[in-house]
CSV table of C-alpha atoms in Angstrom, one decimal:
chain,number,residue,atom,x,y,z
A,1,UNK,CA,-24.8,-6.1,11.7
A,2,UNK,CA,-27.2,-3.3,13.2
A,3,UNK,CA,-29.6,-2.1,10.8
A,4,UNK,CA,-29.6,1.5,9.8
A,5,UNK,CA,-28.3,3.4,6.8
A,6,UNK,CA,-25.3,5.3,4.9
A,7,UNK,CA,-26.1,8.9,3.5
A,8,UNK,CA,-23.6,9.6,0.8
A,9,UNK,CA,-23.2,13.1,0.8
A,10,UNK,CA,-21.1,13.9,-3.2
A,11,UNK,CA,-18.3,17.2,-3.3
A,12,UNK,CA,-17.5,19.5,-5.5
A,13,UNK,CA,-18.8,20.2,-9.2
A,14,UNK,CA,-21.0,17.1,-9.1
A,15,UNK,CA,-24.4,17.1,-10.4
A,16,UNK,CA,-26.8,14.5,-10.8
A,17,UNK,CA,-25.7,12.8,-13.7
A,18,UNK,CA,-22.1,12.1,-12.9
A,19,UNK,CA,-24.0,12.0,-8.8
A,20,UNK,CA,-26.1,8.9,-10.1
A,21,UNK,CA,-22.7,7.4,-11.3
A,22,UNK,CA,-21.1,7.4,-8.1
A,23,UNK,CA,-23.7,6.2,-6.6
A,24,UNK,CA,-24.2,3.2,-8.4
A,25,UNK,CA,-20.3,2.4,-8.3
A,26,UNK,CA,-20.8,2.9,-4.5
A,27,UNK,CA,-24.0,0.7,-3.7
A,28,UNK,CA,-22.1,-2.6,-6.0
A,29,UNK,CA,-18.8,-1.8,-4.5
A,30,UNK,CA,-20.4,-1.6,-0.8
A,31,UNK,CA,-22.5,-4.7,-1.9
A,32,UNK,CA,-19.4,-6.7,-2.6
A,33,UNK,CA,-17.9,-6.3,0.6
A,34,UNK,CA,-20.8,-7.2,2.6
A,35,UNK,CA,-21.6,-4.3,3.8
A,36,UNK,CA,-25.5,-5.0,3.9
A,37,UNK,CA,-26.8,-1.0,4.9
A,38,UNK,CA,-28.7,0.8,2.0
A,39,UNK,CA,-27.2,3.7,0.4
A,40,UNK,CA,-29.5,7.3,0.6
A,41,UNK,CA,-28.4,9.8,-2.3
A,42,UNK,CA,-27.5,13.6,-0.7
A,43,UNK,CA,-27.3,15.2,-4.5
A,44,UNK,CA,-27.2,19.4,-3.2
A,45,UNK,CA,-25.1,20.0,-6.4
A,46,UNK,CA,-28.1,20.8,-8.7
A,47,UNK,CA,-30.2,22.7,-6.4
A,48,UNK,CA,-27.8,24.2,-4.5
A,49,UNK,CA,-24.2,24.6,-6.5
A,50,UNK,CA,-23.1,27.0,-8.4
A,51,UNK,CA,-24.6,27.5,-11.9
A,52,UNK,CA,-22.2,27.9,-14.7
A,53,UNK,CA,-21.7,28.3,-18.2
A,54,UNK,CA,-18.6,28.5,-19.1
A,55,UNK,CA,-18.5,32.2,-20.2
A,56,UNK,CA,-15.4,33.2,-18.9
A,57,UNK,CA,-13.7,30.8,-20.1
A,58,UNK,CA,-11.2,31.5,-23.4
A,59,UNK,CA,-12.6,30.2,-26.7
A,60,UNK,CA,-11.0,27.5,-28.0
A,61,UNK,CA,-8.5,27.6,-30.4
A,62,UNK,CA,-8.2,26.8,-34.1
A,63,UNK,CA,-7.3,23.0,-34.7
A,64,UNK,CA,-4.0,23.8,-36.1
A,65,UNK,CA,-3.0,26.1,-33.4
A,66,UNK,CA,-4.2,24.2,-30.6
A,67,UNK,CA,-2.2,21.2,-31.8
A,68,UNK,CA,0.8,22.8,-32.3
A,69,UNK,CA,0.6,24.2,-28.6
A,70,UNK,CA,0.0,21.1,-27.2
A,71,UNK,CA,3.3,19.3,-28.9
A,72,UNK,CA,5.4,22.4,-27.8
A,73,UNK,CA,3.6,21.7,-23.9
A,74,UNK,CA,3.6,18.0,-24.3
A,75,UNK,CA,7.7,17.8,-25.4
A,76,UNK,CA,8.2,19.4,-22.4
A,77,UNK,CA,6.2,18.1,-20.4
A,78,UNK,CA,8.4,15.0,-20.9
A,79,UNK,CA,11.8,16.6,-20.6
A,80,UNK,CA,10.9,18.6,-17.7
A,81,UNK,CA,10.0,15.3,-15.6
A,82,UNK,CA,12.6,13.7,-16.4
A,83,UNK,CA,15.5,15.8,-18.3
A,84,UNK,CA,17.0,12.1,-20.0
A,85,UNK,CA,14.0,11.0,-21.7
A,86,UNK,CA,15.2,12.4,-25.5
A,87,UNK,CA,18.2,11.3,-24.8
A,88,UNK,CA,17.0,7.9,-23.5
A,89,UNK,CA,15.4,7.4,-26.7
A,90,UNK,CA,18.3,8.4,-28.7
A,91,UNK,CA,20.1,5.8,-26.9
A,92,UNK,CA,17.5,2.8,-28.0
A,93,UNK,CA,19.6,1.3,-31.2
A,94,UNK,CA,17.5,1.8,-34.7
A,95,UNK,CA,19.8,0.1,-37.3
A,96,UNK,CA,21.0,3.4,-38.4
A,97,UNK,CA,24.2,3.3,-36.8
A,98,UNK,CA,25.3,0.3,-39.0
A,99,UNK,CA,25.6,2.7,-41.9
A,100,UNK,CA,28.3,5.0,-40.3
A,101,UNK,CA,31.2,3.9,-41.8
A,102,UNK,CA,34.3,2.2,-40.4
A,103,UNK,CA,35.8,3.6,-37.2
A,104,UNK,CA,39.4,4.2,-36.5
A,105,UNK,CA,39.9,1.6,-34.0
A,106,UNK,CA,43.2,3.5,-32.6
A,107,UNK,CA,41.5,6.9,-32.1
A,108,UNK,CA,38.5,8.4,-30.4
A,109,UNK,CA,35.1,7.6,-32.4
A,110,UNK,CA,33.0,10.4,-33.9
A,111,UNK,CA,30.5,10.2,-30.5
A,112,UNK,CA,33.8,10.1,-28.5
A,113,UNK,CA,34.9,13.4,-29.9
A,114,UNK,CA,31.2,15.1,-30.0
A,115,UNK,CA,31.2,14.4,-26.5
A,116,UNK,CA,34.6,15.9,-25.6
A,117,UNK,CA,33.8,18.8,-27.2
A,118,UNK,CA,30.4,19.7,-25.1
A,119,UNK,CA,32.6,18.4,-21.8
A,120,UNK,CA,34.9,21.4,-22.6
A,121,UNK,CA,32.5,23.7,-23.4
A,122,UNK,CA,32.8,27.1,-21.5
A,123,UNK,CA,30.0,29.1,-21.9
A,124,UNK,CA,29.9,32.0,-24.4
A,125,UNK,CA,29.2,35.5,-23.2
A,126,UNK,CA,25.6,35.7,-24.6
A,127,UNK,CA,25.1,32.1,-22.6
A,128,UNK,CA,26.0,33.5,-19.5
A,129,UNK,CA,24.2,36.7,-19.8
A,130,UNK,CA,20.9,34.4,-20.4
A,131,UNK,CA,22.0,32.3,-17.2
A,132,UNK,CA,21.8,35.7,-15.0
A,133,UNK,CA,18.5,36.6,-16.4
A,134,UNK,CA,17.5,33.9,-14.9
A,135,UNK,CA,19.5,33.7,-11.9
A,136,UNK,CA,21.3,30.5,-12.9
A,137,UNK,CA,24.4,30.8,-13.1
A,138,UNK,CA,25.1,29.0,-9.6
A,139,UNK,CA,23.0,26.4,-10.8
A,140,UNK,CA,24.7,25.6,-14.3
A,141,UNK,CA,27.9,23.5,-13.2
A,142,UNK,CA,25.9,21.1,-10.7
A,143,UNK,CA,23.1,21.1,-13.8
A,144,UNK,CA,25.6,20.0,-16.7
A,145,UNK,CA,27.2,17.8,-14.1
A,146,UNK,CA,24.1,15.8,-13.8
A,147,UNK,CA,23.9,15.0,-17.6
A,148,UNK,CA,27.0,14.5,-18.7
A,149,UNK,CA,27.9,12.3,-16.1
A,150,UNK,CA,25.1,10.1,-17.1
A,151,UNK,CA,25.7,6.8,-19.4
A,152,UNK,CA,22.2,7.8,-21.3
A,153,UNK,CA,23.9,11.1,-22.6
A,154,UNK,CA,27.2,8.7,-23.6
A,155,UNK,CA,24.7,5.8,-25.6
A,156,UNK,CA,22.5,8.5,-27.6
A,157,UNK,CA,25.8,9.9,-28.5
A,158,UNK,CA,26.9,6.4,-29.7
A,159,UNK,CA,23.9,5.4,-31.1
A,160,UNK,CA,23.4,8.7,-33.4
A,161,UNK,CA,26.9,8.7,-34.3
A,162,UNK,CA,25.9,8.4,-37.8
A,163,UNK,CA,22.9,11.8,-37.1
A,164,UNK,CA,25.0,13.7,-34.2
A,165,UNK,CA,23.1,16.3,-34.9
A,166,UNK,CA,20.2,14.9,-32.7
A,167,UNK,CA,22.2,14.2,-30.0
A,168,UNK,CA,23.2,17.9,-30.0
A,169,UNK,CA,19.8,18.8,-29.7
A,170,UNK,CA,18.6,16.0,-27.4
A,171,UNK,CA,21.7,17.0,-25.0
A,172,UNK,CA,20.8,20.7,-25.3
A,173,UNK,CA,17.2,20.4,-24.0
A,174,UNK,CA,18.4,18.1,-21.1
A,175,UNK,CA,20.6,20.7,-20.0
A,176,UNK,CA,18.0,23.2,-20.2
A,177,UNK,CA,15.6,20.9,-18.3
A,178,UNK,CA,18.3,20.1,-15.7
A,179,UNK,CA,18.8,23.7,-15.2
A,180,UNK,CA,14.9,24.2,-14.6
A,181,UNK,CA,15.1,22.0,-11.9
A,182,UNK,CA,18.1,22.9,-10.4
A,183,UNK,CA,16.2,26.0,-10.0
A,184,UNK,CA,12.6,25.1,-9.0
A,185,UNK,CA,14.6,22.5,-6.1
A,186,UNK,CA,16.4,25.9,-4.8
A,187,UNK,CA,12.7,27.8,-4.2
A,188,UNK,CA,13.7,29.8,-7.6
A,189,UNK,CA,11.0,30.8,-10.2
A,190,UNK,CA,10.3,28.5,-13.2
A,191,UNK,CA,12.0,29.0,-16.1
A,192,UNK,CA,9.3,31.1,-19.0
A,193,UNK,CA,9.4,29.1,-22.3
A,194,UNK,CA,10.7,31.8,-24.0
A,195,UNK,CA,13.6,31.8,-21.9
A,196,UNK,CA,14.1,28.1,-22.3
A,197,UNK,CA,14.1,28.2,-26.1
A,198,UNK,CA,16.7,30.8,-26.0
A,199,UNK,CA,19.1,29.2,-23.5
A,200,UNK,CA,18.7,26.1,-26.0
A,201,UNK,CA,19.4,27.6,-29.6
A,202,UNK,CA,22.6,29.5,-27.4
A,203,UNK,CA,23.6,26.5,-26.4
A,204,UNK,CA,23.9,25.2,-30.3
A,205,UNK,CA,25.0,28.1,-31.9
A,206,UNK,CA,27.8,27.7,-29.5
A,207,UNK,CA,28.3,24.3,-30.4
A,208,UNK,CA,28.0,25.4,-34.3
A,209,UNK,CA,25.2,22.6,-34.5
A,210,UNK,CA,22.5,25.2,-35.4
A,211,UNK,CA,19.9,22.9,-36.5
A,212,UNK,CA,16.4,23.8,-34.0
A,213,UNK,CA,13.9,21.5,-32.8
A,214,UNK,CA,13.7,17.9,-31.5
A,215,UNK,CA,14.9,14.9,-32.7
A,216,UNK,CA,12.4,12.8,-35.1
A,217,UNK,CA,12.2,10.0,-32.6
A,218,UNK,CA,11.4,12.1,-29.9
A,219,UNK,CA,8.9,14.3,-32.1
A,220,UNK,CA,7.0,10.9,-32.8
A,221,UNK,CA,6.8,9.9,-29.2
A,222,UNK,CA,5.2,12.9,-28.5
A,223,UNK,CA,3.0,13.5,-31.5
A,224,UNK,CA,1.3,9.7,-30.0
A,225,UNK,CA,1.3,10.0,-26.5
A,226,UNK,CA,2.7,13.7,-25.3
A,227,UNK,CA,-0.4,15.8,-26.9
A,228,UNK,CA,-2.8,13.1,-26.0
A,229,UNK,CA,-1.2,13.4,-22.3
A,230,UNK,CA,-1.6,17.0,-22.3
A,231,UNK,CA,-5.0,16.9,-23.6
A,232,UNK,CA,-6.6,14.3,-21.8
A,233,UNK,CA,-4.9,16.4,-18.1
A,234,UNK,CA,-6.2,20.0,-19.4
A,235,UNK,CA,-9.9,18.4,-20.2
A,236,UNK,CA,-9.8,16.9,-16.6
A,237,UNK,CA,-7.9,19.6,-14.7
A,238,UNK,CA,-10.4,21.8,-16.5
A,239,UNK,CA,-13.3,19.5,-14.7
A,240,UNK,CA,-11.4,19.6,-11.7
A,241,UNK,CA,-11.0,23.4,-11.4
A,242,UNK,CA,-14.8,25.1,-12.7
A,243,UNK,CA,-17.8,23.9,-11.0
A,244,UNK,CA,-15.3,22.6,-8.0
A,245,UNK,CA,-14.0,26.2,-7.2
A,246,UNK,CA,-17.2,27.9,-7.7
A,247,UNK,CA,-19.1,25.5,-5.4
A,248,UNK,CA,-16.3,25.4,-2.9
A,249,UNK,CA,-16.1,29.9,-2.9
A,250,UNK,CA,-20.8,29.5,-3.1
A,251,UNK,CA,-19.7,27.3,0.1
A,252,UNK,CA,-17.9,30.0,2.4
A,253,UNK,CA,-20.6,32.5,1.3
A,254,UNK,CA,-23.9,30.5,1.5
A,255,UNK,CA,-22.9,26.7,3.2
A,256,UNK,CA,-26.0,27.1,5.7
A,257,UNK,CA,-28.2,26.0,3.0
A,258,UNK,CA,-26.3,23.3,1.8
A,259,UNK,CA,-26.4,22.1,5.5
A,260,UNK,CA,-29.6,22.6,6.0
A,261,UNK,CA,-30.2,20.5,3.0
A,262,UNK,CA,-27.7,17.6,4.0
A,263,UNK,CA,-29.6,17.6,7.9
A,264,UNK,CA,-32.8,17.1,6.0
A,265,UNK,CA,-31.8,14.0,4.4
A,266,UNK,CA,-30.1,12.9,7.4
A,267,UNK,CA,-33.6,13.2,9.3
A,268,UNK,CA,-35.2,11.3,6.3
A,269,UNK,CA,-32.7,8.1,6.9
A,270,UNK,CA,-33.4,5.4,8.8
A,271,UNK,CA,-31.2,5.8,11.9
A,272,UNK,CA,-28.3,4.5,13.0
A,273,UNK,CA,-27.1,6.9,9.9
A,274,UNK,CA,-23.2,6.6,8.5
A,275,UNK,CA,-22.0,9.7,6.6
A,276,UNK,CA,-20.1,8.9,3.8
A,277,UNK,CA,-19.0,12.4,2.4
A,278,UNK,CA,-16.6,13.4,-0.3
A,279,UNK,CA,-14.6,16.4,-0.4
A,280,UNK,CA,-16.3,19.5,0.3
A,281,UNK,CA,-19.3,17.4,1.3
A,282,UNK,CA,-17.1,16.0,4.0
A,283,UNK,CA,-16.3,19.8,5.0
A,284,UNK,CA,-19.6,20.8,5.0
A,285,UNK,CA,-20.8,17.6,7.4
A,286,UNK,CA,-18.0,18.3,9.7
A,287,UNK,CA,-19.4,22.2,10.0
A,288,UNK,CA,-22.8,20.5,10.0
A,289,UNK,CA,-22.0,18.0,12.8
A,290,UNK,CA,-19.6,20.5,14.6
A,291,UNK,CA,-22.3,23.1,15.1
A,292,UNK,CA,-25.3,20.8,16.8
A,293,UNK,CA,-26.1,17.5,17.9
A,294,UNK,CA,-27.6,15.6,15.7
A,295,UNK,CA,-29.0,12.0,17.4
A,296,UNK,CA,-28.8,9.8,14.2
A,297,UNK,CA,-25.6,10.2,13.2
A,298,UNK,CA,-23.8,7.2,14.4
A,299,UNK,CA,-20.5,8.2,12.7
A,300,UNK,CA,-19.0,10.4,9.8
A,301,UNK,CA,-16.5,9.2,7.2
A,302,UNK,CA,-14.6,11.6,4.8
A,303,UNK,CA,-13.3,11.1,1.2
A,304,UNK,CA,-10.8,13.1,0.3
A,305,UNK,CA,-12.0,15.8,2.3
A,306,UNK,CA,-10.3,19.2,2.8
A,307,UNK,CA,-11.7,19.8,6.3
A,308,UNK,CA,-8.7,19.8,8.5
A,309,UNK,CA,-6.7,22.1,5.8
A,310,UNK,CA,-9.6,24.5,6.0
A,311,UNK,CA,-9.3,24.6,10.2
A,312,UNK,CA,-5.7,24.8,10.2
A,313,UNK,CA,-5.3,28.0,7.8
A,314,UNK,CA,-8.4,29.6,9.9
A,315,UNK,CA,-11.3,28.7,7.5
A,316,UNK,CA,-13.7,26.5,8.4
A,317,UNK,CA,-17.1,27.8,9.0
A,318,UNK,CA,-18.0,25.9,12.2
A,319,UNK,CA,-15.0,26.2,13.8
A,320,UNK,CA,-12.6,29.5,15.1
A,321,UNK,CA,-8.8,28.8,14.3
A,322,UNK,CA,-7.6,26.5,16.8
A,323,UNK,CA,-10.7,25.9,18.4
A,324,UNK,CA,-12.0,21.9,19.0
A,325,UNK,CA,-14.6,19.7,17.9
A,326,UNK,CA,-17.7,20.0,20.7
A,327,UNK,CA,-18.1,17.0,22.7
A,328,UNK,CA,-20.5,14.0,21.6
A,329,UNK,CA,-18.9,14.8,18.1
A,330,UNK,CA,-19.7,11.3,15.7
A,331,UNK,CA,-16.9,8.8,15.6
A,332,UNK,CA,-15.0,10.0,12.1
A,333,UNK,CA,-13.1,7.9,9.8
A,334,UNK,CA,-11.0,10.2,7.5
A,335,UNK,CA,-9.6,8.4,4.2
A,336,UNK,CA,-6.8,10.0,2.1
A,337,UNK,CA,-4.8,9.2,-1.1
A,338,UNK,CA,-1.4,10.7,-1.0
A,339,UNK,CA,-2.3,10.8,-5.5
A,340,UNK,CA,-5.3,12.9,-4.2
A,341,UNK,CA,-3.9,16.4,-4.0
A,342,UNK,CA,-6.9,17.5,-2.3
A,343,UNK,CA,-7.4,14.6,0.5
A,344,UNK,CA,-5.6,15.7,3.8
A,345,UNK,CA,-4.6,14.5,7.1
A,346,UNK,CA,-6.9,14.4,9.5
A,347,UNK,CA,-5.9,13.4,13.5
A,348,UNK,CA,-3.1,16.4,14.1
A,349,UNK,CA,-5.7,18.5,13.6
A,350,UNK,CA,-9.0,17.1,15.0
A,351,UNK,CA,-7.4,14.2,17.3
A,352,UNK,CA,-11.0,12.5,17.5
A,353,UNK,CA,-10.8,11.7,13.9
A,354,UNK,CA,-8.9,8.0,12.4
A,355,UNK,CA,-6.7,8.5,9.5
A,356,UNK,CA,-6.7,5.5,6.9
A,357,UNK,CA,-4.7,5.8,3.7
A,358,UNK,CA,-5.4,4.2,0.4
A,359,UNK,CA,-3.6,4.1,-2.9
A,360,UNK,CA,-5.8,4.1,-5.7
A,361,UNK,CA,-2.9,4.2,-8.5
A,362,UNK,CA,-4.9,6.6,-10.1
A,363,UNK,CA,-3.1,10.1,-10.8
A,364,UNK,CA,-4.8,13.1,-10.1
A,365,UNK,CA,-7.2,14.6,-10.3
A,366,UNK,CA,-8.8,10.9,-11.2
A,367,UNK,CA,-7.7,10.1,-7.9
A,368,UNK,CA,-9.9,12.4,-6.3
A,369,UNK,CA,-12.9,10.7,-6.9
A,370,UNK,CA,-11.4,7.0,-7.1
A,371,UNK,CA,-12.6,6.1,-3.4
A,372,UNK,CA,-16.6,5.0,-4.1
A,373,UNK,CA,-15.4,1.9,-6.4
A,374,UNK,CA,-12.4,1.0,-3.9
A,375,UNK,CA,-12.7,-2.3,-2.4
A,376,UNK,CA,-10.2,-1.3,0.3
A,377,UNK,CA,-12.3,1.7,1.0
A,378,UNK,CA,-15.8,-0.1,1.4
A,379,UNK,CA,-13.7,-2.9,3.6
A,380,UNK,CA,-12.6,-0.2,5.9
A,381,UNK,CA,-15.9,1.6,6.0
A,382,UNK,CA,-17.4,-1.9,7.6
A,383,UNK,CA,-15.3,-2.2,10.2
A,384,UNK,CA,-15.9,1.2,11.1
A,385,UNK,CA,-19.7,0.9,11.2
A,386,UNK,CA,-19.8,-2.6,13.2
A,387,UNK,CA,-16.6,-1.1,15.8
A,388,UNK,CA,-14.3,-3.7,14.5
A,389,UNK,CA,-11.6,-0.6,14.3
């Protein structure tokens, strides 16, 4: 393998701590797959990226009412990804059900009837006045279609035969759940949650089952994973979306610097030099390499980069809409993560440039910076440096 060197070149929001990190995770994973080039650190973030306190930000709220929001967002959370889930629980036998009594073998059970009665439900005045607020009410039938067609909606009424009440409520929120994404599939605004609370208690007045909230099974399954879901995605989204937008917006105003700085460590690597960039580092190396030759650059490879998003909606620095890469532009390897909400495409836009997809199972935003300890990654980086494409 030539000798030479890999510049890794971090993204948004990274400073030298969490920088340090990745670069560590990088050189072992590298190491592992023989790739035998040192590793130079790029770091711009602390000199160069935006500074940030968190200021603007709202305070954070009292313990109580912070963890009653998060059980409100967390339930539906659930419900909204998949409308069944309560019900689905519901369904799961708990012994209860033993104590119902004796059935009348010759008639329709207790769960048979409950069910009947929501099949024939047509909806009350007040119910279909809160459908047209919402411009639903060509999106009810197929909606209550979907769930009451379903066996889970039949077992949680059979299994809470001896607690309908539950079911009531369980079947209610699915409805309601089914009806936001009836509407979010036909381009029509998301339901508020005000609007969903009130389509729900309709929906069991009407029924005369007028007991609120979510069934104790449910309620438990959230209190021990829904809040910690919702938590744990705010705290990174959060991460995600503060340093990262302010570098990316200090970028379209003041990325000569940044380049400036990344050329200068280019110059101080032994050549043949391999960029490995991540995310708007990768944006600012393609502007970087687009604008000028520069000799030791032997090829460019992108993490999760946003560059040919940027070109195709008209805002990359280096480059007018539609206009193409100069020629004598590096050999570019472009990796994406179809989890990685911010990784892109590449070739349809910049034809020079090899796509290569990995999945790193990771949701995001984790995904987003799951390429430097992916083995798959490193692999394909090798065979990009030595030409074995």
């Amino acid at each position: 393998m030539p000798q030479g060197s890999i510049l890794l070149v971090h993204g948004t929001g990274v400073r030298l701590g969490k920088y340090e990190k990745s670069l560590e995770v990088a050189e072992k994973t590298a190491s592992e797959c023989s790739l035998g080039r040192n590793l130079f650190p790029c770091a711009w973030g602390d000199s160069l990226g935006v500074e940030f306190e968190g200021l603007s930000l709202p305070d954070v709220p009292t313990a109580e009412v912070e963890l009653k929001a998060e059980e409100d967002l967390a339930q539906w959370i659930w419900i909204l990804d998949d409308p069944l889930v309560e019900l689905s629980l519901l369904g799961i036998p708990d012994g209860s059900a033993a104590n119902a009594g004796v059935l009348n073998p010759e008639g329709p059970t207790p769960a048979e009837q409950n069910l009947e009665q929501v099949r024939a439900y047509a909806p009350s005045l007040e119910f279909r006045q809160l459908l047209a607020r919402g411009g639903l009410e060509d999106v009810w039938e197929p909606a209550r279609t979907r769930i009451l067609s379903d066996k889970v909606t039949e077992r949680a009424f059979e299994a809470s035969e001896h607690e309908p009440q539950e079911a009531f409520r369980a079947l209610a929120r699915a409805l309601v759940a089914q009806l936001h994404v009836e509407a979010i599939s036909r381009s029509r605004p998301a339901l508020s949650a005000v609007h969903r609370e009130k389509l729900v208690q309709r929906l069991l007045i009407d029924w005369k089952q007028q007991v609120f909230g979510i069934s104790d099974r449910f309620l438990k399954f959230v209190a021990r994973a829904g809040t910690r879901y919702v938590r744990d995605r705010r705290n990174a989204l959060n991460a995600v979306a503060a340093l990262p937008l302010g570098d990316v917006l200090l970028y379209q105003t003041n990325g000569a610097k940044i380049r400036s700085f990344i050329k200068s460590k280019i110059e101080s690597c032994p050549a043949p030099v391999t960029i490995v960039a991540h995310s708007l580092g990768g944006m600012a190396c393609v502007d970087l390499l687009a604008l000028g030759d520069i000799p030791q650059v032997d090829g460019l490879v992108t993490l999760g980069s946003q560059s040919s998003f940027m070109h195709e909606i008209g805002s990359l620095s280096s480059l007018k809409p539609g206009e193409k890469l100069r020629e004598g532009f590096p050999r570019w390897l472009n990796v994406f993560d179809r989890n990685d909400f911010l990784s892109f495409f590449a070739s349809r836009i910049f034809p020079n440039a090899i796509d290569f997809e990995v999945a790193s199972g990771q949701p995001f935003p984790e995904s987003h910076s799951a390429y430097f300890g992916n083995e798959v990654v490193w692999t394909r980086i090798r065979s990009f440096i030595t030409g074995r494409e």
